[in-house]
Structure formats: structure tokens, C-alpha cells
Short mmCIF file of C-alpha atoms in Angstrom, two decimals:
data_model
loop_
_atom_site.label_atom_id
_atom_site.label_comp_id
_atom_site.label_asym_id
_atom_site.label_seq_id
_atom_site.Cartn_x
_atom_site.Cartn_y
_atom_site.Cartn_z
CA MET A 887 128.09 54.05 87.11
CA THR A 888 125.88 55.84 89.58
CA ALA A 889 122.37 56.93 88.77
CA ARG A 890 121.69 60.62 88.70
CA ILE A 891 119.44 61.75 91.53
CA GLU A 892 116.65 64.05 90.36
CA ARG A 893 116.26 66.76 92.95
CA PRO A 894 113.40 69.23 93.06
CA LEU A 895 114.03 72.82 92.06
CA SER A 896 113.84 75.48 94.70
CA PRO A 897 110.26 76.82 94.68
CA PHE A 898 111.23 80.40 93.79
CA LEU A 899 112.80 79.15 90.55
CA THR A 900 109.45 77.79 89.39
CA TYR A 901 107.32 80.83 90.24
CA ARG A 902 106.17 83.24 87.57
CA TRP A 903 107.84 86.55 88.43
CA THR A 904 105.49 89.40 89.23
CA LEU A 905 105.99 93.07 89.95
CA THR A 906 104.99 92.43 93.57
CA MET A 907 107.78 89.88 93.98
CA ALA A 908 110.34 92.12 92.31
CA LEU A 909 109.45 95.15 94.44
CA SER A 910 109.56 93.10 97.62
CA ILE A 911 113.15 92.26 96.74
CA VAL A 912 113.85 95.89 95.81
CA HIS A 913 112.37 96.93 99.19
CA ARG A 914 114.96 94.78 100.94
CA ALA A 915 117.75 96.09 98.70
CA THR A 916 116.78 99.72 99.35
CA GLY A 917 116.84 98.99 103.08
CA ILE A 918 120.45 97.87 102.71
CA ALA A 919 121.28 100.86 100.47
CA LEU A 920 119.90 103.21 103.13
CA TYR A 921 122.55 102.01 105.57
CA PHE A 922 125.30 103.09 103.20
CA GLY A 923 123.53 106.34 102.29
CA THR A 924 123.21 107.16 105.96
CA LEU A 925 126.99 106.90 106.24
CA LEU A 926 127.21 109.60 103.57
CA LEU A 927 124.71 111.71 105.52
CA ALA A 928 126.74 111.23 108.71
CA TRP A 929 129.93 112.20 106.84
CA TRP A 930 128.22 115.40 105.67
CA LEU A 931 126.95 116.26 109.18
CA ILE A 932 130.33 115.57 110.79
CA ALA A 933 132.06 117.70 108.15
CA ALA A 934 129.57 120.53 108.69
CA ALA A 935 130.32 120.43 112.43
CA SER A 936 134.08 120.23 111.85
CA GLY A 937 134.50 123.50 110.01
CA PRO A 938 134.71 125.05 106.56
CA ALA A 939 137.60 122.97 105.16
CA PRO A 940 136.11 119.51 105.85
CA TYR A 941 132.69 120.75 104.73
CA ALA A 942 134.14 122.08 101.47
CA TYR A 943 135.73 118.68 100.81
CA VAL A 944 132.43 116.81 101.33
CA HIS A 945 130.52 119.43 99.36
CA ALA A 946 132.92 119.06 96.42
CA PHE A 947 132.27 115.32 96.39
CA ILE A 948 128.49 115.66 96.68
CA ALA A 949 128.40 118.42 94.03
CA SER A 950 130.24 116.20 91.52
CA ILE A 951 128.27 114.21 88.95
CA PHE A 952 129.12 110.96 90.76
CA GLY A 953 128.14 112.44 94.13
CA ARG A 954 124.83 113.74 92.79
CA LEU A 955 124.06 110.32 91.32
CA ILE A 956 124.72 108.74 94.71
CA VAL A 957 122.54 111.31 96.50
CA PHE A 958 119.80 110.90 93.89
CA GLY A 959 119.96 107.12 94.35
CA TYR A 960 119.83 107.58 98.13
CA THR A 961 116.79 109.82 97.75
CA TRP A 962 115.05 107.28 95.54
CA ALA A 963 115.93 104.43 97.92
CA LEU A 964 114.46 106.41 100.81
CA MET A 965 111.28 107.35 98.95
CA HIS A 966 110.80 103.84 97.56
CA HIS A 967 111.42 102.29 100.96
CA VAL A 968 108.86 104.60 102.58
CA PHE A 969 106.08 103.86 100.09
CA SER A 970 106.88 100.17 99.89
CA GLY A 971 106.95 100.10 103.70
CA ILE A 972 103.44 101.57 103.73
CA ARG A 973 102.41 98.79 101.34
CA HIS A 974 103.86 96.19 103.72
CA LEU A 975 102.13 97.88 106.67
CA VAL A 976 98.78 97.59 104.91
CA TRP A 977 99.48 93.89 104.38
CA ASP A 978 100.48 93.50 108.04
CA LEU A 979 97.09 94.96 108.97
CA GLY A 980 95.48 92.21 106.92
CA TYR A 981 94.34 94.23 103.90
CA GLY A 982 95.21 94.29 100.21
CA PHE A 983 95.69 90.59 99.53
CA LYS A 984 93.37 90.29 96.54
CA ALA A 985 95.33 90.09 93.28
CA SER A 986 93.96 93.40 91.98
CA GLU A 987 94.68 95.16 95.30
CA ARG A 988 98.23 93.78 95.47
CA GLU A 989 98.91 94.88 91.91
CA ALA A 990 97.43 98.37 92.48
CA MET A 991 99.41 98.91 95.69
CA THR A 992 102.60 97.70 94.04
CA TRP A 993 102.19 100.06 91.09
CA GLY A 994 101.23 102.82 93.52
CA ALA A 995 104.38 102.31 95.61
CA LEU A 996 106.58 102.24 92.50
CA ILE A 997 105.04 105.36 90.95
CA ALA A 998 104.89 107.23 94.27
CA GLY A 999 108.56 106.51 95.03
CA ILE A 1000 109.72 107.73 91.63
CA SER A 1001 107.38 110.74 91.66
CA ALA A 1002 108.33 111.79 95.18
CA THR A 1003 112.03 111.55 94.31
CA VAL A 1004 111.69 113.67 91.18
CA LEU A 1005 109.41 116.18 92.95
CA LEU A 1006 111.80 116.48 95.88
CA TRP A 1007 114.73 117.18 93.55
CA ILE A 1008 112.72 119.72 91.54
CA VAL A 1009 111.78 121.55 94.74
CA ALA A 1010 115.38 121.40 96.00
CA TYR A 1011 116.68 122.93 92.78
CA ALA A 1012 113.88 125.51 92.73
CA ILE A 1013 114.79 126.82 96.17
CA GLY A 1014 118.47 127.02 95.28
CA GLY A 1015 119.83 123.75 96.59
CA GLY A 1016 121.21 122.74 93.19
CA ARG A 1017 123.68 125.57 92.79
#
């Protein structure tokens, strides 16, 4: 019979999860999501340049419930990535490392990303983009 070797746990498994850690992971995930959303944007631009029939096809997809959810998610990913990127830039400049500053910037990035997304969609619908 062989003895069981006790191996240490990976450090991230022993950390207490914080909002800062979670949003750093979300920042990376939104970066990946932006690649796929940009393909949708490219599809829309190519269809617009290709004529009315291809544009109508793309517009029908984007105007569907599923399409609007994807575009809304893309908008949120973009807004979150921008504000979280500003947070990372502040850190790269050497500021905001105190616990209270980290927490405030994290909450600020989260709230700003959500608020900017909702505000952008309200403005888009107000000027007629939601028809």
C-alpha cells in the first residue's frame, strides 16, 4: 500500500474571494467577448456596404430578441471593459492600492459600466434607434 502524498492547494483556492478579484476575471472575459462582438460589428458593416438585401438580413437578426440581447451584452462588455481598463491604468500608474481605494474603484467601475450601458441604450431608443 502506498502512502498518500499531501500536496498543497493552489493558492487561488485558498484566497477569500473579493469583488476586485471577480471583476479582474470579468475584465479578462469581457476582453474575449469583445472579439466575438467585433465580428458581429464587422458583419453589420460588410452587410451595409453590400447592399439592401444583405443589410436587411443582418438587421432582422439584430432586431430579434436574441440579437438585441447579444448587442446589449456587447455594449455592456465594452462599457465594463473601458471602465475596468481605467481602473487597471490607475493601478499601473501606481495609485489606488489601499484596500479602501481598491474597493471604491472596483465598485465605481462596476456601477459605471452598468450605468453607461443603460444610459447608452436609453439614448439610442430616444433618438429612434430602437424602432
